């Protein structure tokens, strides 16, 4: 399925969605944050609340409610990371790794990843986000030696604890056979698990699976049903797909 390959890079940018009761972070991740929520976040960030500074950074990074501004995102992430806010350490490291809003600096990136990894290791038994972020670090070699097998194990733990994005990441691995043996039926199964939890990226991929018969039978009606679900959460690819009709 060619178009599904286009969404792989979004794994690192879209991140973690726990359903079925969406949290504020879930809203930020998928673009459904309201102006009222943004005002609350800005107010708390100005008072030095590190998690709000991280949330505001995500808004500026992705252009949610505010105009996309990677430089402002870096400022927010930096403020939060000074207080060792774990997600900001991770995303700031990501920005330095790939030069988003800041000049590339692999040494700085690894330093930041290293700081958050120590916390993630302590939290894996009780925090699905810790498993998910740690899986990303091991999958892509952020602050640690790349270990895809360990990454997949951490994805499985995160998924079992309710992290829908972990199901998506494993589905992609099964679909393309980069780490795991290629198994499009298993990929569809995992996409569906995440889609039923409300993950819009998974809903979009399920729609494409039904449309193109990847891992399941072709079913245009179900394809549109899941595409609409993803679009209702303002998932960009789904919205664009529906506009083409």
PDB file of C-alpha atoms in Angstrom:
ATOM      1  CA  UNK A   1       0.000   0.000   0.000  1.00  0.00           C
ATOM      2  CA  UNK A   2       1.967   2.978  -1.311  1.00  0.00           C
ATOM      3  CA  UNK A   3       0.238   5.812   0.535  1.00  0.00           C
ATOM      4  CA  UNK A   4       0.608   4.157   3.902  1.00  0.00           C
ATOM      5  CA  UNK A   5       4.347   4.437   3.439  1.00  0.00           C
ATOM      6  CA  UNK A   6       3.942   8.211   3.468  1.00  0.00           C
ATOM      7  CA  UNK A   7       2.674   8.209   7.042  1.00  0.00           C
ATOM      8  CA  UNK A   8       5.646   6.377   8.590  1.00  0.00           C
ATOM      9  CA  UNK A   9       7.536   9.583   9.331  1.00  0.00           C
ATOM     10  CA  UNK A  10       4.522  10.852  11.272  1.00  0.00           C
ATOM     11  CA  UNK A  11       5.187   8.268  14.002  1.00  0.00           C
ATOM     12  CA  UNK A  12       7.803  10.413  15.653  1.00  0.00           C
ATOM     13  CA  UNK A  13       5.738  13.574  15.305  1.00  0.00           C
ATOM     14  CA  UNK A  14       2.290  12.380  16.216  1.00  0.00           C
ATOM     15  CA  UNK A  15       3.235  10.405  19.286  1.00  0.00           C
ATOM     16  CA  UNK A  16       0.993   8.949  21.958  1.00  0.00           C
ATOM     17  CA  UNK A  17      -2.809   8.767  22.148  1.00  0.00           C
ATOM     18  CA  UNK A  18      -4.494   6.973  25.020  1.00  0.00           C
ATOM     19  CA  UNK A  19      -8.206   6.355  24.490  1.00  0.00           C
ATOM     20  CA  UNK A  20     -11.076   6.010  25.202  1.00  0.00           C
ATOM     21  CA  UNK A  21     -11.211   9.149  27.383  1.00  0.00           C
ATOM     22  CA  UNK A  22      -9.034  11.699  25.532  1.00  0.00           C
ATOM     23  CA  UNK A  23      -6.693  13.734  27.697  1.00  0.00           C
ATOM     24  CA  UNK A  24      -5.462  17.246  27.025  1.00  0.00           C
ATOM     25  CA  UNK A  25      -2.266  15.798  25.570  1.00  0.00           C
ATOM     26  CA  UNK A  26      -4.308  13.603  23.245  1.00  0.00           C
ATOM     27  CA  UNK A  27      -6.094  16.713  21.980  1.00  0.00           C
ATOM     28  CA  UNK A  28      -2.808  18.436  21.285  1.00  0.00           C
ATOM     29  CA  UNK A  29      -1.407  15.394  19.551  1.00  0.00           C
ATOM     30  CA  UNK A  30      -4.252  15.100  17.080  1.00  0.00           C
ATOM     31  CA  UNK A  31      -5.213  18.694  16.489  1.00  0.00           C
ATOM     32  CA  UNK A  32      -8.537  18.948  18.297  1.00  0.00           C
ATOM     33  CA  UNK A  33      -7.352  21.356  21.002  1.00  0.00           C
ATOM     34  CA  UNK A  34      -9.720  24.288  21.583  1.00  0.00           C
ATOM     35  CA  UNK A  35      -8.884  27.963  21.945  1.00  0.00           C
ATOM     36  CA  UNK A  36     -10.069  27.777  25.555  1.00  0.00           C
ATOM     37  CA  UNK A  37      -7.598  24.965  26.251  1.00  0.00           C
ATOM     38  CA  UNK A  38      -4.842  26.947  24.571  1.00  0.00           C
ATOM     39  CA  UNK A  39      -5.541  29.981  26.754  1.00  0.00           C
ATOM     40  CA  UNK A  40      -5.349  27.766  29.840  1.00  0.00           C
ATOM     41  CA  UNK A  41      -2.069  26.270  28.677  1.00  0.00           C
ATOM     42  CA  UNK A  42      -0.550  29.682  27.956  1.00  0.00           C
ATOM     43  CA  UNK A  43      -1.565  30.966  31.371  1.00  0.00           C
ATOM     44  CA  UNK A  44      -0.027  27.999  33.168  1.00  0.00           C
ATOM     45  CA  UNK A  45       3.107  28.135  31.004  1.00  0.00           C
ATOM     46  CA  UNK A  46       3.644  31.791  31.890  1.00  0.00           C
ATOM     47  CA  UNK A  47       3.564  30.783  35.556  1.00  0.00           C
ATOM     48  CA  UNK A  48       6.364  28.297  34.943  1.00  0.00           C
ATOM     49  CA  UNK A  49       4.299  25.087  34.826  1.00  0.00           C
ATOM     50  CA  UNK A  50       6.640  22.735  32.945  1.00  0.00           C
ATOM     51  CA  UNK A  51       4.006  20.395  31.486  1.00  0.00           C
ATOM     52  CA  UNK A  52       2.079  23.383  30.123  1.00  0.00           C
ATOM     53  CA  UNK A  53       5.288  24.711  28.600  1.00  0.00           C
ATOM     54  CA  UNK A  54       5.698  21.335  26.910  1.00  0.00           C
ATOM     55  CA  UNK A  55       2.077  21.372  25.675  1.00  0.00           C
ATOM     56  CA  UNK A  56       2.550  24.897  24.302  1.00  0.00           C
ATOM     57  CA  UNK A  57       5.692  23.743  22.528  1.00  0.00           C
ATOM     58  CA  UNK A  58       3.697  20.977  20.864  1.00  0.00           C
ATOM     59  CA  UNK A  59       1.136  23.534  19.717  1.00  0.00           C
ATOM     60  CA  UNK A  60       3.769  25.760  18.125  1.00  0.00           C
ATOM     61  CA  UNK A  61       5.639  22.786  16.660  1.00  0.00           C
ATOM     62  CA  UNK A  62       2.550  21.406  14.905  1.00  0.00           C
ATOM     63  CA  UNK A  63       0.667  24.665  14.271  1.00  0.00           C
ATOM     64  CA  UNK A  64      -2.317  23.767  16.439  1.00  0.00           C
ATOM     65  CA  UNK A  65      -4.582  26.792  16.981  1.00  0.00           C
ATOM     66  CA  UNK A  66      -1.456  28.981  16.743  1.00  0.00           C
ATOM     67  CA  UNK A  67       0.664  29.568  13.652  1.00  0.00           C
ATOM     68  CA  UNK A  68       3.389  26.950  13.302  1.00  0.00           C
ATOM     69  CA  UNK A  69       6.586  28.330  14.777  1.00  0.00           C
ATOM     70  CA  UNK A  70       9.416  25.862  15.371  1.00  0.00           C
ATOM     71  CA  UNK A  71      11.590  28.549  16.990  1.00  0.00           C
ATOM     72  CA  UNK A  72       8.902  29.280  19.596  1.00  0.00           C
ATOM     73  CA  UNK A  73       8.455  25.532  20.088  1.00  0.00           C
ATOM     74  CA  UNK A  74      12.159  25.226  20.907  1.00  0.00           C
ATOM     75  CA  UNK A  75      11.839  28.022  23.449  1.00  0.00           C
ATOM     76  CA  UNK A  76       8.938  26.251  25.166  1.00  0.00           C
ATOM     77  CA  UNK A  77      10.658  22.869  25.144  1.00  0.00           C
ATOM     78  CA  UNK A  78      13.838  24.432  26.513  1.00  0.00           C
ATOM     79  CA  UNK A  79      11.979  26.110  29.389  1.00  0.00           C
ATOM     80  CA  UNK A  80      10.315  22.845  30.339  1.00  0.00           C
ATOM     81  CA  UNK A  81      13.472  20.765  29.924  1.00  0.00           C
ATOM     82  CA  UNK A  82      15.280  23.012  32.410  1.00  0.00           C
ATOM     83  CA  UNK A  83      12.910  21.490  34.956  1.00  0.00           C
ATOM     84  CA  UNK A  84      13.668  17.993  33.580  1.00  0.00           C
ATOM     85  CA  UNK A  85      10.188  17.662  32.083  1.00  0.00           C
ATOM     86  CA  UNK A  86      10.629  14.290  30.392  1.00  0.00           C
ATOM     87  CA  UNK A  87       8.587  14.747  27.217  1.00  0.00           C
ATOM     88  CA  UNK A  88      10.289  18.084  26.540  1.00  0.00           C
ATOM     89  CA  UNK A  89      13.698  16.484  26.945  1.00  0.00           C
ATOM     90  CA  UNK A  90      12.657  13.915  24.347  1.00  0.00           C
ATOM     91  CA  UNK A  91      11.152  16.353  21.842  1.00  0.00           C
ATOM     92  CA  UNK A  92      13.949  18.882  22.262  1.00  0.00           C
ATOM     93  CA  UNK A  93      16.396  16.070  21.577  1.00  0.00           C
ATOM     94  CA  UNK A  94      14.374  15.176  18.501  1.00  0.00           C
ATOM     95  CA  UNK A  95      14.577  18.773  17.254  1.00  0.00           C
ATOM     96  CA  UNK A  96      18.346  18.884  17.721  1.00  0.00           C
ATOM     97  CA  UNK A  97      18.672  15.478  16.064  1.00  0.00           C
ATOM     98  CA  UNK A  98      16.926  16.564  12.859  1.00  0.00           C
ATOM     99  CA  UNK A  99      17.321  20.351  12.908  1.00  0.00           C
ATOM    100  CA  UNK A 100      13.704  21.338  13.511  1.00  0.00           C
ATOM    101  CA  UNK A 101      13.715  24.975  14.627  1.00  0.00           C
ATOM    102  CA  UNK A 102      17.358  24.767  15.678  1.00  0.00           C
ATOM    103  CA  UNK A 103      20.695  23.915  14.114  1.00  0.00           C
ATOM    104  CA  UNK A 104      21.415  20.177  14.057  1.00  0.00           C
ATOM    105  CA  UNK A 105      23.532  19.055  16.984  1.00  0.00           C
ATOM    106  CA  UNK A 106      23.846  15.293  17.420  1.00  0.00           C
ATOM    107  CA  UNK A 107      25.858  15.636  20.636  1.00  0.00           C
ATOM    108  CA  UNK A 108      23.195  17.864  22.226  1.00  0.00           C
ATOM    109  CA  UNK A 109      20.467  15.511  21.023  1.00  0.00           C
ATOM    110  CA  UNK A 110      22.074  12.471  22.641  1.00  0.00           C
ATOM    111  CA  UNK A 111      22.647  14.432  25.845  1.00  0.00           C
ATOM    112  CA  UNK A 112      18.945  15.258  26.049  1.00  0.00           C
ATOM    113  CA  UNK A 113      17.848  11.735  25.157  1.00  0.00           C
ATOM    114  CA  UNK A 114      20.184  10.396  27.833  1.00  0.00           C
ATOM    115  CA  UNK A 115      18.560  12.581  30.482  1.00  0.00           C
ATOM    116  CA  UNK A 116      15.064  11.358  29.702  1.00  0.00           C
ATOM    117  CA  UNK A 117      16.062   7.690  29.308  1.00  0.00           C
ATOM    118  CA  UNK A 118      17.079   7.389  32.958  1.00  0.00           C
ATOM    119  CA  UNK A 119      13.583   8.503  33.970  1.00  0.00           C
ATOM    120  CA  UNK A 120      11.874   6.329  31.370  1.00  0.00           C
ATOM    121  CA  UNK A 121      13.693   3.220  32.631  1.00  0.00           C
ATOM    122  CA  UNK A 122      12.269   3.795  36.114  1.00  0.00           C
ATOM    123  CA  UNK A 123       8.707   4.250  34.869  1.00  0.00           C
ATOM    124  CA  UNK A 124       8.239   1.385  32.406  1.00  0.00           C
ATOM    125  CA  UNK A 125       6.373  -0.838  34.858  1.00  0.00           C
ATOM    126  CA  UNK A 126       3.618   1.688  35.446  1.00  0.00           C
ATOM    127  CA  UNK A 127       3.594   4.269  32.662  1.00  0.00           C
ATOM    128  CA  UNK A 128       2.632   3.448  29.052  1.00  0.00           C
ATOM    129  CA  UNK A 129       4.181   6.701  27.830  1.00  0.00           C
ATOM    130  CA  UNK A 130       7.513   5.639  29.328  1.00  0.00           C
ATOM    131  CA  UNK A 131       7.389   2.363  27.401  1.00  0.00           C
ATOM    132  CA  UNK A 132       6.427   4.173  24.215  1.00  0.00           C
ATOM    133  CA  UNK A 133       9.120   6.853  24.347  1.00  0.00           C
ATOM    134  CA  UNK A 134      11.754   4.333  25.404  1.00  0.00           C
ATOM    135  CA  UNK A 135      10.723   2.137  22.477  1.00  0.00           C
ATOM    136  CA  UNK A 136      11.316   5.066  20.119  1.00  0.00           C
ATOM    137  CA  UNK A 137      14.758   5.633  21.628  1.00  0.00           C
ATOM    138  CA  UNK A 138      15.751   2.002  21.112  1.00  0.00           C
ATOM    139  CA  UNK A 139      14.167   1.792  17.666  1.00  0.00           C
ATOM    140  CA  UNK A 140      16.015   4.818  16.286  1.00  0.00           C
ATOM    141  CA  UNK A 141      19.119   4.813  18.504  1.00  0.00           C
ATOM    142  CA  UNK A 142      18.301   7.967  20.446  1.00  0.00           C
ATOM    143  CA  UNK A 143      20.731   8.150  23.361  1.00  0.00           C
ATOM    144  CA  UNK A 144      21.217   4.368  23.312  1.00  0.00           C
ATOM    145  CA  UNK A 145      22.432   1.780  20.849  1.00  0.00           C
ATOM    146  CA  UNK A 146      19.674   0.870  18.422  1.00  0.00           C
ATOM    147  CA  UNK A 147      17.937  -2.350  19.473  1.00  0.00           C
ATOM    148  CA  UNK A 148      14.783  -2.989  17.385  1.00  0.00           C
ATOM    149  CA  UNK A 149      13.977  -6.213  19.245  1.00  0.00           C
ATOM    150  CA  UNK A 150      13.941  -4.394  22.581  1.00  0.00           C
ATOM    151  CA  UNK A 151      11.959  -1.586  20.985  1.00  0.00           C
ATOM    152  CA  UNK A 152       9.269  -3.997  19.828  1.00  0.00           C
ATOM    153  CA  UNK A 153       9.069  -5.495  23.313  1.00  0.00           C
ATOM    154  CA  UNK A 154       8.543  -2.015  24.765  1.00  0.00           C
ATOM    155  CA  UNK A 155       5.893  -1.237  22.146  1.00  0.00           C
ATOM    156  CA  UNK A 156       4.078  -4.405  23.192  1.00  0.00           C
ATOM    157  CA  UNK A 157       4.184  -3.337  26.841  1.00  0.00           C
ATOM    158  CA  UNK A 158       2.914   0.132  25.974  1.00  0.00           C
ATOM    159  CA  UNK A 159       0.118  -1.316  23.838  1.00  0.00           C
ATOM    160  CA  UNK A 160      -0.923  -3.706  26.605  1.00  0.00           C
ATOM    161  CA  UNK A 161      -1.150  -0.709  28.945  1.00  0.00           C
ATOM    162  CA  UNK A 162      -3.467   1.133  26.550  1.00  0.00           C
ATOM    163  CA  UNK A 163      -1.176   3.197  24.317  1.00  0.00           C
ATOM    164  CA  UNK A 164      -2.850   3.142  20.928  1.00  0.00           C
ATOM    165  CA  UNK A 165       0.114   4.636  19.094  1.00  0.00           C
ATOM    166  CA  UNK A 166       2.197   1.617  20.102  1.00  0.00           C
ATOM    167  CA  UNK A 167      -0.295  -0.585  18.239  1.00  0.00           C
ATOM    168  CA  UNK A 168       0.149   1.679  15.202  1.00  0.00           C
ATOM    169  CA  UNK A 169       3.927   1.474  15.312  1.00  0.00           C
ATOM    170  CA  UNK A 170       3.862  -2.325  15.533  1.00  0.00           C
ATOM    171  CA  UNK A 171       1.325  -2.475  12.717  1.00  0.00           C
ATOM    172  CA  UNK A 172       3.643  -0.490  10.471  1.00  0.00           C
ATOM    173  CA  UNK A 173       6.512  -2.832  11.265  1.00  0.00           C
ATOM    174  CA  UNK A 174       4.347  -5.841  10.363  1.00  0.00           C
ATOM    175  CA  UNK A 175       3.070  -4.169   7.226  1.00  0.00           C
ATOM    176  CA  UNK A 176       6.450  -3.317   5.741  1.00  0.00           C
ATOM    177  CA  UNK A 177       8.547  -6.085   7.302  1.00  0.00           C
ATOM    178  CA  UNK A 178      11.431  -3.838   8.320  1.00  0.00           C
ATOM    179  CA  UNK A 179      12.002  -5.490  11.712  1.00  0.00           C
ATOM    180  CA  UNK A 180       9.338  -8.186  11.953  1.00  0.00           C
ATOM    181  CA  UNK A 181       8.438 -10.720   9.265  1.00  0.00           C
ATOM    182  CA  UNK A 182       5.980  -9.040   6.905  1.00  0.00           C
ATOM    183  CA  UNK A 183       2.398  -9.903   7.837  1.00  0.00           C
ATOM    184  CA  UNK A 184      -0.266  -7.617   6.380  1.00  0.00           C
ATOM    185  CA  UNK A 185      -3.087  -9.457   8.150  1.00  0.00           C
ATOM    186  CA  UNK A 186      -1.417  -8.848  11.517  1.00  0.00           C
ATOM    187  CA  UNK A 187      -0.800  -5.235  10.514  1.00  0.00           C
ATOM    188  CA  UNK A 188      -4.498  -4.749   9.788  1.00  0.00           C
ATOM    189  CA  UNK A 189      -5.408  -6.393  13.108  1.00  0.00           C
ATOM    190  CA  UNK A 190      -3.162  -3.982  15.019  1.00  0.00           C
ATOM    191  CA  UNK A 191      -4.343  -0.938  13.068  1.00  0.00           C
ATOM    192  CA  UNK A 192      -7.899  -1.935  13.935  1.00  0.00           C
ATOM    193  CA  UNK A 193      -7.070  -2.245  17.654  1.00  0.00           C
ATOM    194  CA  UNK A 194      -5.740   1.308  17.661  1.00  0.00           C
ATOM    195  CA  UNK A 195      -8.561   2.598  15.460  1.00  0.00           C
ATOM    196  CA  UNK A 196     -11.172   1.257  17.849  1.00  0.00           C
ATOM    197  CA  UNK A 197      -9.357   3.101  20.648  1.00  0.00           C
ATOM    198  CA  UNK A 198      -9.886   6.349  18.739  1.00  0.00           C
ATOM    199  CA  UNK A 199      -6.447   6.794  17.170  1.00  0.00           C
ATOM    200  CA  UNK A 200      -6.989   8.834  13.958  1.00  0.00           C
ATOM    201  CA  UNK A 201      -3.777   7.707  12.258  1.00  0.00           C
ATOM    202  CA  UNK A 202      -4.929   4.116  12.721  1.00  0.00           C
ATOM    203  CA  UNK A 203      -8.430   5.000  11.509  1.00  0.00           C
ATOM    204  CA  UNK A 204      -6.919   6.489   8.355  1.00  0.00           C
ATOM    205  CA  UNK A 205      -4.772   3.412   7.783  1.00  0.00           C
ATOM    206  CA  UNK A 206      -7.706   1.073   8.372  1.00  0.00           C
ATOM    207  CA  UNK A 207      -9.635   3.045   5.753  1.00  0.00           C
ATOM    208  CA  UNK A 208      -6.804   2.563   3.261  1.00  0.00           C
ATOM    209  CA  UNK A 209      -6.595  -1.132   4.107  1.00  0.00           C
ATOM    210  CA  UNK A 210     -10.284  -1.565   3.336  1.00  0.00           C
ATOM    211  CA  UNK A 211      -9.995   0.552   0.194  1.00  0.00           C
ATOM    212  CA  UNK A 212      -7.007  -1.298  -1.230  1.00  0.00           C
ATOM    213  CA  UNK A 213      -7.556  -4.771   0.228  1.00  0.00           C
ATOM    214  CA  UNK A 214      -4.377  -4.779   2.316  1.00  0.00           C
ATOM    215  CA  UNK A 215      -4.685  -7.458   4.998  1.00  0.00           C
ATOM    216  CA  UNK A 216      -8.447  -7.597   4.577  1.00  0.00           C
ATOM    217  CA  UNK A 217     -11.098  -7.681   1.874  1.00  0.00           C
ATOM    218  CA  UNK A 218     -11.932  -4.586  -0.151  1.00  0.00           C
ATOM    219  CA  UNK A 219     -14.921  -2.790   1.369  1.00  0.00           C
ATOM    220  CA  UNK A 220     -15.588   0.732   0.084  1.00  0.00           C
ATOM    221  CA  UNK A 221     -18.310   1.412   2.637  1.00  0.00           C
ATOM    222  CA  UNK A 222     -16.076   0.567   5.603  1.00  0.00           C
ATOM    223  CA  UNK A 223     -13.208   2.463   4.000  1.00  0.00           C
ATOM    224  CA  UNK A 224     -15.289   5.632   3.905  1.00  0.00           C
ATOM    225  CA  UNK A 225     -16.634   5.040   7.415  1.00  0.00           C
ATOM    226  CA  UNK A 226     -13.142   4.927   8.914  1.00  0.00           C
ATOM    227  CA  UNK A 227     -11.893   7.777   6.708  1.00  0.00           C
ATOM    228  CA  UNK A 228     -14.708   9.959   8.034  1.00  0.00           C
ATOM    229  CA  UNK A 229     -13.848   9.015  11.626  1.00  0.00           C
ATOM    230  CA  UNK A 230     -10.252  10.107  11.073  1.00  0.00           C
ATOM    231  CA  UNK A 231     -11.308  13.311   9.331  1.00  0.00           C
ATOM    232  CA  UNK A 232     -13.656  14.168  12.181  1.00  0.00           C
ATOM    233  CA  UNK A 233     -10.568  14.267  14.386  1.00  0.00           C
ATOM    234  CA  UNK A 234      -8.949  16.574  11.822  1.00  0.00           C
ATOM    235  CA  UNK A 235      -6.359  14.044  10.720  1.00  0.00           C
ATOM    236  CA  UNK A 236      -4.834  15.896   7.717  1.00  0.00           C
ATOM    237  CA  UNK A 237      -4.457  12.982   5.291  1.00  0.00           C
ATOM    238  CA  UNK A 238      -8.044  11.891   5.883  1.00  0.00           C
ATOM    239  CA  UNK A 239      -9.348  15.426   5.421  1.00  0.00           C
ATOM    240  CA  UNK A 240      -7.411  15.718   2.161  1.00  0.00           C
ATOM    241  CA  UNK A 241      -8.664  12.337   0.994  1.00  0.00           C
ATOM    242  CA  UNK A 242     -12.290  13.332   1.522  1.00  0.00           C
ATOM    243  CA  UNK A 243     -11.803  16.684  -0.193  1.00  0.00           C
ATOM    244  CA  UNK A 244     -10.736  14.796  -3.302  1.00  0.00           C
ATOM    245  CA  UNK A 245     -14.141  13.116  -3.509  1.00  0.00           C
TER     246      UNK A 245
END
